[in-house]
Tab-separated table of C-alpha atoms and ligand atoms in Angstrom:
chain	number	residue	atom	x	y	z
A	1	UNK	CA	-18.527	6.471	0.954
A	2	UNK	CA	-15.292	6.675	1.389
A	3	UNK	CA	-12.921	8.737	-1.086
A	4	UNK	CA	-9.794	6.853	-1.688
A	5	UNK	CA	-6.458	7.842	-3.827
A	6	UNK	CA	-3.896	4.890	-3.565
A	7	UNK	CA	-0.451	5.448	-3.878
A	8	UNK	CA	1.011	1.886	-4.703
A	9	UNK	CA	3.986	0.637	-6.172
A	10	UNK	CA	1.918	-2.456	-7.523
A	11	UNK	CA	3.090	-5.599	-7.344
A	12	UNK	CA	1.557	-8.176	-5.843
A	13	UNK	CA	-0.668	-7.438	-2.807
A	14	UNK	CA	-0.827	-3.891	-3.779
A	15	UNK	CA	-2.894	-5.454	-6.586
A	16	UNK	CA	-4.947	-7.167	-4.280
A	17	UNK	CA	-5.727	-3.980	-2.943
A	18	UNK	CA	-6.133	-2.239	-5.852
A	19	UNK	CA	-9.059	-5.353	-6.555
A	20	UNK	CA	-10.514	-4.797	-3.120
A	21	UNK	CA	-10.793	-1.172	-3.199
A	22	UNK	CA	-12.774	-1.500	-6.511
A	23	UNK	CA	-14.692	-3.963	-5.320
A	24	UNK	CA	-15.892	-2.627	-1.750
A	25	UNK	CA	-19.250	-0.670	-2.476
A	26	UNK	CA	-17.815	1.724	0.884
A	27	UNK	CA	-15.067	3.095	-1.331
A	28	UNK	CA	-14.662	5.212	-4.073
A	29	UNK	CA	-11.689	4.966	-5.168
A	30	UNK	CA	-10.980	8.247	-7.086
A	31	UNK	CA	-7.512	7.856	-8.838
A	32	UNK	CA	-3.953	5.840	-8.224
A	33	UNK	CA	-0.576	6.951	-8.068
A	34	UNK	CA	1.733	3.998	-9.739
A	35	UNK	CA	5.645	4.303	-8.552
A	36	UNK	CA	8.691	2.524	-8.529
A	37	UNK	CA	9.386	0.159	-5.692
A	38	UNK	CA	8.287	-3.522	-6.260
A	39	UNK	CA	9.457	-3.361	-9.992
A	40	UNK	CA	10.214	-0.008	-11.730
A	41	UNK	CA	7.630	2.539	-12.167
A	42	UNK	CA	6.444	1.972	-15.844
A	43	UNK	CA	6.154	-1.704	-14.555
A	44	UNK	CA	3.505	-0.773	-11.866
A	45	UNK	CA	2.229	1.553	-13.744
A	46	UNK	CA	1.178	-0.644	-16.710
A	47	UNK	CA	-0.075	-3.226	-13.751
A	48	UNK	CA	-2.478	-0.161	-11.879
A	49	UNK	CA	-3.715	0.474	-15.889
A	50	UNK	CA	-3.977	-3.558	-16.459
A	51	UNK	CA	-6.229	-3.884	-12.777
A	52	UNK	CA	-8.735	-0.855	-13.716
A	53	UNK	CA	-8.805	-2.168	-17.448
A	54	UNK	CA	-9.805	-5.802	-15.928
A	55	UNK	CA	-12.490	-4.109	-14.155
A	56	UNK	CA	-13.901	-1.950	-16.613
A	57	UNK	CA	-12.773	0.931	-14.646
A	58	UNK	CA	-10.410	3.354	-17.027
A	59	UNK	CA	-12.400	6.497	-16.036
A	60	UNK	CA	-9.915	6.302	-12.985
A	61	UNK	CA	-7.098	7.842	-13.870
A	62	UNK	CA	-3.506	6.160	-13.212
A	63	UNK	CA	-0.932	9.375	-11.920
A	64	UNK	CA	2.760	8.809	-12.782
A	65	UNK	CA	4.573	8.678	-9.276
A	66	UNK	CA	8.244	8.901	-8.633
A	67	UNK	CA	11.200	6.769	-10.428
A	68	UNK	CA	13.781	6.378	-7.623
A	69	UNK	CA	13.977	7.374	-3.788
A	70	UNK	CA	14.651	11.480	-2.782
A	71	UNK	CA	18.892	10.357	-1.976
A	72	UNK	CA	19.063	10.209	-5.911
A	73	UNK	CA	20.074	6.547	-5.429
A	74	UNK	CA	19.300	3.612	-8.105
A	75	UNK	CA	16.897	1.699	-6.943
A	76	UNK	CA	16.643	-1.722	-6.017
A	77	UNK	CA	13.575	-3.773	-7.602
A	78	UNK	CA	11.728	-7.424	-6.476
A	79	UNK	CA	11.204	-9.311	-9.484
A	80	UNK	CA	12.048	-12.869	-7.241
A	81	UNK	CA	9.162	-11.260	-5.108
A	82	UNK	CA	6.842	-10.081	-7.181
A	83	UNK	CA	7.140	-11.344	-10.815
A	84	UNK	CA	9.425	-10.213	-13.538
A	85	UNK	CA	6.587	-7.649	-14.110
A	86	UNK	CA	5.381	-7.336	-10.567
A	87	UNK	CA	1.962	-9.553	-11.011
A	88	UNK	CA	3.464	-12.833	-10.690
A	89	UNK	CA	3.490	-15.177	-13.588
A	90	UNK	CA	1.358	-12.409	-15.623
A	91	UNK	CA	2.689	-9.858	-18.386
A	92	UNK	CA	-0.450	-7.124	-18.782
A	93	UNK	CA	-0.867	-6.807	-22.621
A	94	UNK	CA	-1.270	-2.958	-22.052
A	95	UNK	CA	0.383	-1.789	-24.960
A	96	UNK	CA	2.917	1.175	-24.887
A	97	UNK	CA	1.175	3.516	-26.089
A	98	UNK	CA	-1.305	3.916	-23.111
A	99	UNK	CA	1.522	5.513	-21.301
A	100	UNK	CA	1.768	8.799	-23.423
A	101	UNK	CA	-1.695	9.464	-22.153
A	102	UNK	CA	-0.351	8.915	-18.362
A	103	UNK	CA	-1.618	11.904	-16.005
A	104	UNK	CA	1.167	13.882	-13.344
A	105	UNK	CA	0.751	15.318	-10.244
A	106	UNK	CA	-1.249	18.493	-11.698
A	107	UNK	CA	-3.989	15.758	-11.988
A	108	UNK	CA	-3.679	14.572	-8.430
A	109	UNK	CA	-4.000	18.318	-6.889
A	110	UNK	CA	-7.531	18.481	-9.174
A	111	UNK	CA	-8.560	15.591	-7.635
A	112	UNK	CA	-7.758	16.789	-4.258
A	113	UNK	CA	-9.216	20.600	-4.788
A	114	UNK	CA	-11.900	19.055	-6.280
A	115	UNK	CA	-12.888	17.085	-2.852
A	116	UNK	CA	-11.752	19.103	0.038
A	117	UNK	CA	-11.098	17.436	3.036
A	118	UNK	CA	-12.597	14.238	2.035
A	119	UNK	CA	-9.590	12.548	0.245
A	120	UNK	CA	-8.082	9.711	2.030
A	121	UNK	CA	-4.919	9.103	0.788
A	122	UNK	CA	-3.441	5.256	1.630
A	123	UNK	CA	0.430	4.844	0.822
A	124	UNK	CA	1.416	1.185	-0.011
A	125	UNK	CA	4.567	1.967	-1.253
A	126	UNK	CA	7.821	3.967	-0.915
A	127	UNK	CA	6.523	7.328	0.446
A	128	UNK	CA	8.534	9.275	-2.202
A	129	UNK	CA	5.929	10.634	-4.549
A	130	UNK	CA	3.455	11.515	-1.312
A	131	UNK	CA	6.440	13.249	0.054
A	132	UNK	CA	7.474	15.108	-3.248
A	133	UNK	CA	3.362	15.669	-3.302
A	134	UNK	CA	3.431	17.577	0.044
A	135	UNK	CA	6.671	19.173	-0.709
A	136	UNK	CA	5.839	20.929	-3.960
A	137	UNK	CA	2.428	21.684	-2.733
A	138	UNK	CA	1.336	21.893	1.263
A	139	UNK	CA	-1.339	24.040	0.470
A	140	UNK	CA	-3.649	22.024	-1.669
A	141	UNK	CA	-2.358	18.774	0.967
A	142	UNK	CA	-3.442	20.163	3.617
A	143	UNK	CA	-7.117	19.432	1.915
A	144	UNK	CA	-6.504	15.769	2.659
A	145	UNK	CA	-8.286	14.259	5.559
A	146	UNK	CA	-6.520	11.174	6.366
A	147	UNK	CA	-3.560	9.505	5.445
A	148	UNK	CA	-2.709	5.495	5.948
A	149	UNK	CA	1.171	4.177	5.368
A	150	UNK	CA	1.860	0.768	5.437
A	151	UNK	CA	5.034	0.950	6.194
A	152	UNK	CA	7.644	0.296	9.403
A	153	UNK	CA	8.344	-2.178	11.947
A	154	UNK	CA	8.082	-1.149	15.708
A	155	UNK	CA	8.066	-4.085	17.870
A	156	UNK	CA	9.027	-6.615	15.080
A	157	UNK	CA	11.798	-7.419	12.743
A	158	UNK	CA	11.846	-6.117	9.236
A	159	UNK	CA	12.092	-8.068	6.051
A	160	UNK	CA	14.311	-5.799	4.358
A	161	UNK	CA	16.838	-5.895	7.131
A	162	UNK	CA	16.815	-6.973	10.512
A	163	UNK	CA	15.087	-3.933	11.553
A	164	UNK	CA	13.966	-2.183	8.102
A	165	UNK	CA	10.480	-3.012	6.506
A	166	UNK	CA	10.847	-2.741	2.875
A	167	UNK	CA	8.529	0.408	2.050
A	168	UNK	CA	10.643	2.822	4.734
A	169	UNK	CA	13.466	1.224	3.951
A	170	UNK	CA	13.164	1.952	-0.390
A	171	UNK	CA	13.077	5.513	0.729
A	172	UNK	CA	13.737	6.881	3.905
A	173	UNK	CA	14.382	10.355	4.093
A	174	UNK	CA	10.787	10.586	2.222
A	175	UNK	CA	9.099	7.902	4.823
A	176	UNK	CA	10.879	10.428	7.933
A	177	UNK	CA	9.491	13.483	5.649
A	178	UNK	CA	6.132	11.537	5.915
A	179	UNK	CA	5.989	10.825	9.409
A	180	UNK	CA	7.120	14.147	11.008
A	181	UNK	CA	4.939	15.997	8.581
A	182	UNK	CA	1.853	15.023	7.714
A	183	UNK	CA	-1.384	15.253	9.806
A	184	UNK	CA	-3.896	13.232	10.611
A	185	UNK	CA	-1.667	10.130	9.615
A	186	UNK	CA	-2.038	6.135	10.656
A	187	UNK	CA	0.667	3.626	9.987
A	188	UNK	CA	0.163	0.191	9.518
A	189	UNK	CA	3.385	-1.313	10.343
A	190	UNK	CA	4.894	-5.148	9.886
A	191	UNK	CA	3.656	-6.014	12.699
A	192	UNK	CA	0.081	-6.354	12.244
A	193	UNK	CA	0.614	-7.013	8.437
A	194	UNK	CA	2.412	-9.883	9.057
A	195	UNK	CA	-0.437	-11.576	10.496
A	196	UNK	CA	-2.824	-10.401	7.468
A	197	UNK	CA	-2.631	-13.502	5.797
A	198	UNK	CA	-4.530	-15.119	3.316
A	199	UNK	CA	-4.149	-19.181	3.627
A	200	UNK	CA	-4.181	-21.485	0.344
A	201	UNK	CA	-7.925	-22.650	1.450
A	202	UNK	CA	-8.892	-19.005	1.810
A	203	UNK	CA	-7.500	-17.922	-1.994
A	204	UNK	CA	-9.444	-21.024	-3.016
A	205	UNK	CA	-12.624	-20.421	-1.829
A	206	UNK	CA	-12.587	-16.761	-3.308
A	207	UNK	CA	-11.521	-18.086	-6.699
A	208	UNK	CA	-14.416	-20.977	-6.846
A	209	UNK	CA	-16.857	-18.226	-6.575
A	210	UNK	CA	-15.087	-15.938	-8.967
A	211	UNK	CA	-16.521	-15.097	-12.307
A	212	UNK	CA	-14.996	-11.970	-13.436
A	213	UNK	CA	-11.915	-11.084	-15.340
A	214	UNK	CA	-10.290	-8.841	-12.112
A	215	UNK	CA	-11.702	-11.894	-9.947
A	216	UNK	CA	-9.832	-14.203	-12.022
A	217	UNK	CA	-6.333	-12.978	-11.286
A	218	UNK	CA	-6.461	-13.420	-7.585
A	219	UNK	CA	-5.569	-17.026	-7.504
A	220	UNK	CA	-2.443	-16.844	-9.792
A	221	UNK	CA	-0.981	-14.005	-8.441
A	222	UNK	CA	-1.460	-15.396	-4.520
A	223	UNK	CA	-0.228	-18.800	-5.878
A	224	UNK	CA	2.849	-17.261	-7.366
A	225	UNK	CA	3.311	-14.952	-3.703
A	226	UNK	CA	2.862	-18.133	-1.985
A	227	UNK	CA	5.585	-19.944	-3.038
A	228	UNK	CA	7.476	-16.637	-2.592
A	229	UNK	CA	6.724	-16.893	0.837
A	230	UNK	CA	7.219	-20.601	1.438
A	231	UNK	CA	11.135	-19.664	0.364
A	232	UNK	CA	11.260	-16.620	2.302
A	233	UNK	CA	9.548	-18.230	5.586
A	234	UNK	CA	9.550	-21.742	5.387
A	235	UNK	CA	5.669	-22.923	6.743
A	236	UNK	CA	4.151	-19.835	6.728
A	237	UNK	CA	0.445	-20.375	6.718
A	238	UNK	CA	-0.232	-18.225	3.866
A	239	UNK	CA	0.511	-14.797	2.091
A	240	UNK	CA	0.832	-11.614	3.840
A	241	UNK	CA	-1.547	-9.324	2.509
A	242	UNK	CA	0.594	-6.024	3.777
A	243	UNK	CA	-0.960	-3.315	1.306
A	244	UNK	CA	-4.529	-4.416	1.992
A	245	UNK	CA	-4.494	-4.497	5.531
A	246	UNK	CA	-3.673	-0.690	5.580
A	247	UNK	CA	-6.513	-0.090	3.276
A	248	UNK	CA	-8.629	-2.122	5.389
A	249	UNK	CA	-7.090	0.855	8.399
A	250	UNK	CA	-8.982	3.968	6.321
A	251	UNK	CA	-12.609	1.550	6.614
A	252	UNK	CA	-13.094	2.361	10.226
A	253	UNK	CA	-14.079	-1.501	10.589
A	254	UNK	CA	-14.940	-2.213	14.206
A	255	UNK	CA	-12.382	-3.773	16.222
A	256	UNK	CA	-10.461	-4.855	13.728
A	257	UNK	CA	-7.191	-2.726	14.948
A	258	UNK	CA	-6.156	-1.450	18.338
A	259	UNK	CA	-3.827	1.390	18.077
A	260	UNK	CA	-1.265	3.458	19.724
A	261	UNK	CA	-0.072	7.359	19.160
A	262	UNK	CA	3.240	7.911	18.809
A	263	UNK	CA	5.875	10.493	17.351
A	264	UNK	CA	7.414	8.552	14.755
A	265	UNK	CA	10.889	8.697	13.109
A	266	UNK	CA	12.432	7.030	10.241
A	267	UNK	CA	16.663	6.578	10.678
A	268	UNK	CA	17.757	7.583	7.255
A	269	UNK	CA	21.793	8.414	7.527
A	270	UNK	CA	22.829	5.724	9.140
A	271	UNK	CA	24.182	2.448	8.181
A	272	UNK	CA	23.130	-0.528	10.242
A	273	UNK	CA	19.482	1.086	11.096
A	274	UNK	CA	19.070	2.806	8.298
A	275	UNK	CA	15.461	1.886	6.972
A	276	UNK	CA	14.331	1.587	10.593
A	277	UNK	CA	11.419	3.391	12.056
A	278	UNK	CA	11.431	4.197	15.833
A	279	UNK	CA	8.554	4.896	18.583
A	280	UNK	CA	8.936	4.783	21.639
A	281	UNK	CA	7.156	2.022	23.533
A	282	UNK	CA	9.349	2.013	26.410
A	283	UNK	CA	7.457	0.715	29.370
A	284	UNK	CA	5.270	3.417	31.372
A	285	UNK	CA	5.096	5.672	27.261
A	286	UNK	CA	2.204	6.744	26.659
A	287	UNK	CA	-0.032	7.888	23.775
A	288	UNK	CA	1.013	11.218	22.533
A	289	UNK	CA	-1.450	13.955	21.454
A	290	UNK	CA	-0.526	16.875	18.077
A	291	UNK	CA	0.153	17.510	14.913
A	292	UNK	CA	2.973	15.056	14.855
A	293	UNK	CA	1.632	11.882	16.290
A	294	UNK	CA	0.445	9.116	14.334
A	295	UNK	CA	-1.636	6.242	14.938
A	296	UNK	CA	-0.048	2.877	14.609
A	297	UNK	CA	-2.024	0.064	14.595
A	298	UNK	CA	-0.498	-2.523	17.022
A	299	UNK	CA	-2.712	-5.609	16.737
A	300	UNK	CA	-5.122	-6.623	14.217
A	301	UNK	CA	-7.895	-9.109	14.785
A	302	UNK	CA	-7.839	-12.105	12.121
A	303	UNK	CA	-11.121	-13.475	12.319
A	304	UNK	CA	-12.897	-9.656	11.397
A	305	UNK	CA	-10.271	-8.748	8.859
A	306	UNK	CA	-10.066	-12.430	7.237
A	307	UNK	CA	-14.100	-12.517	7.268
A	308	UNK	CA	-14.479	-8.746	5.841
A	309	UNK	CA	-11.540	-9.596	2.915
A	310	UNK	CA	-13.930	-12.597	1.586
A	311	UNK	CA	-16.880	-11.019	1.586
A	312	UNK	CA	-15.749	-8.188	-0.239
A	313	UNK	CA	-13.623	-9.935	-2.911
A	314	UNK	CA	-16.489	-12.502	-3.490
A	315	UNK	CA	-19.050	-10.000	-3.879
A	316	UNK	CA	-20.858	-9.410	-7.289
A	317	UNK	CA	-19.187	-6.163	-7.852
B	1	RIB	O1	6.967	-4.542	3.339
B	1	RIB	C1	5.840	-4.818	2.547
B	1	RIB	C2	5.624	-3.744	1.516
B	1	RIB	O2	6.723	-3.715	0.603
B	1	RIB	C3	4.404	-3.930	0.669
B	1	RIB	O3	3.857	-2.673	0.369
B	1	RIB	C4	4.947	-4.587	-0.584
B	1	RIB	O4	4.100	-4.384	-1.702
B	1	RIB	C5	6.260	-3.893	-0.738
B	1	RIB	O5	6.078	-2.652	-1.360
B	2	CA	CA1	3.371	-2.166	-1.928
């Protein structure tokens, strides 16, 4: 069993990772850290409390994470992506009140003491609260075992700018922090989520054989992402399922990624690049070995990852 915290800022296919990870019997999914990114953070907040409400599951506690990235800048929100609320056409009737009970990061260093070096941690959002996490306190961090980012866009283009994906690029000085500092860390960049995608025919398969109230909210909010997508990328075959294909990465599913090590570094002063995270996959580099090389997975293999995502989010769970 796997012990999973999931920093998100969730929107869309954060949610559907949020659904898979309570609905895969190989995770335990001990807690999630809601921040801005997709929509502001009391937004994804109330979505994370909405999702583990759905599945009967409010003995997980939901950990405020940051409001805005570490340069002190506003940030920029997705509603046209992601729903005025970040769940598409949905508006979570969790009432107010539920966030005066919301836990901070004292709660996430329990959970972490609590389970030494067993805590994965898998970053679906800006990196700033796991970088403010590992900044205020590298000695209980250093308990973690793992840590999965999806995030970047090494041989690909981004889809925040030409060369910035949109996680590294919402924050990156804390997405550099990330990169050069923390151990034992795998990124799951752009270009294998890209290909992640669940088609129409897929989404309705899963939603004839759903029958409860989490299961119910997977067709809606793919529908709405889907016609996202068809505006963004005309004829795409689907939706991109970024967030869950780098919490597929922490399952250790066979063959389903082929990686690379790499020092990586996020450009976060200048102007043109600034979002962009660089590797260096010149021809005749090679993999890299120590503390500051991650593992980026560089293909993924649709058939295992599209076969593994329906049997897990049609399962009786
Ligand atoms: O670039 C894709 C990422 O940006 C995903 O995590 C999505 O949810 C948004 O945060
Ligand atoms: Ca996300």
């Amino acid at each position: 069993m796997k012990k999973v915290i999931l920093f998100a800022d969730t929107g869309i296919d954060d949610s559907i990772a949020l659904t898979y990870a309570l609905k895969n019997p190989e995770i335990d999914l001990l807690g999630v850290v809601s921040g801005f990114g997709n929509v502001d953070r009391e937004k994804t907040f109330r979505n994370a409390e909405y999702l583990l409400e759905l599945a009967g599951r409010t003995d997980i506690p939901v950990i405020a994470g940051a409001t805005r990235p570490l340069s002190g800048a506003e940030p920029v929100f997705y509603p046209d992506i992601h729903g005025i609320e970040g769940l598409g056409p949905i508006d979570p009737p969790i009432p107010e009140e539920r966030y005066e009970n919301r836990t901070n990061f004292s709660k996430l260093f329990k959970l972490i003491k609590n389970n030494p070096n067993e805590v994965i941690i898998v970053n679906v959002g800006r990196c700033t609260s796991l970088a403010i996490a590992h900044y205020l306190s590298p000695e209980v961090m250093e308990d973690v075992k793992e840590t999965f980012l999806m995030g970047g866009a090494f041989l690909e283009p981004g889809n925040e700018t030409a060369v910035a994906e949109a996680n590294f690029y919402g924050d990156p000085i804390a997405a550099n922090y990330v990169c050069q500092n923390v151990v034992n860390l795998t990124i799951v960049p752009l270009d294998v989520t890209r290909e992640a995608i669940l088609t129409p025919e897929v989404i309705n398969l899963i939603d004839n054989r759903s029958d409860s109230p989490l299961e119910e909210i997977i067709k809606p909010i793919l529908d709405f992402y889907y016609e996202v997508y068809q505006q963004l990328e005309p004829g795409i075959a689907g939706t991109p399922l970024h967030d869950l294909a780098a919490l597929m990465a922490a399952l250790d599913i066979s063959g389903l990624y082929e990686y690379r090590k790499r020092e990586v570094r996020v450009e976060h002063r200048g102007d043109f690049a600034y979002g962009e995270s660089i590797a260096d996959f010149r021809p005749g580099s090679t993999d890299c070995y120590g503390p500051n090389c991650a593992r980026i997975a560089m293909t993924i293999n649709y058939d295992i990852f599209v076969s593994n995502v329906f049997d897990i989010l049609t399962n009786n769970r």
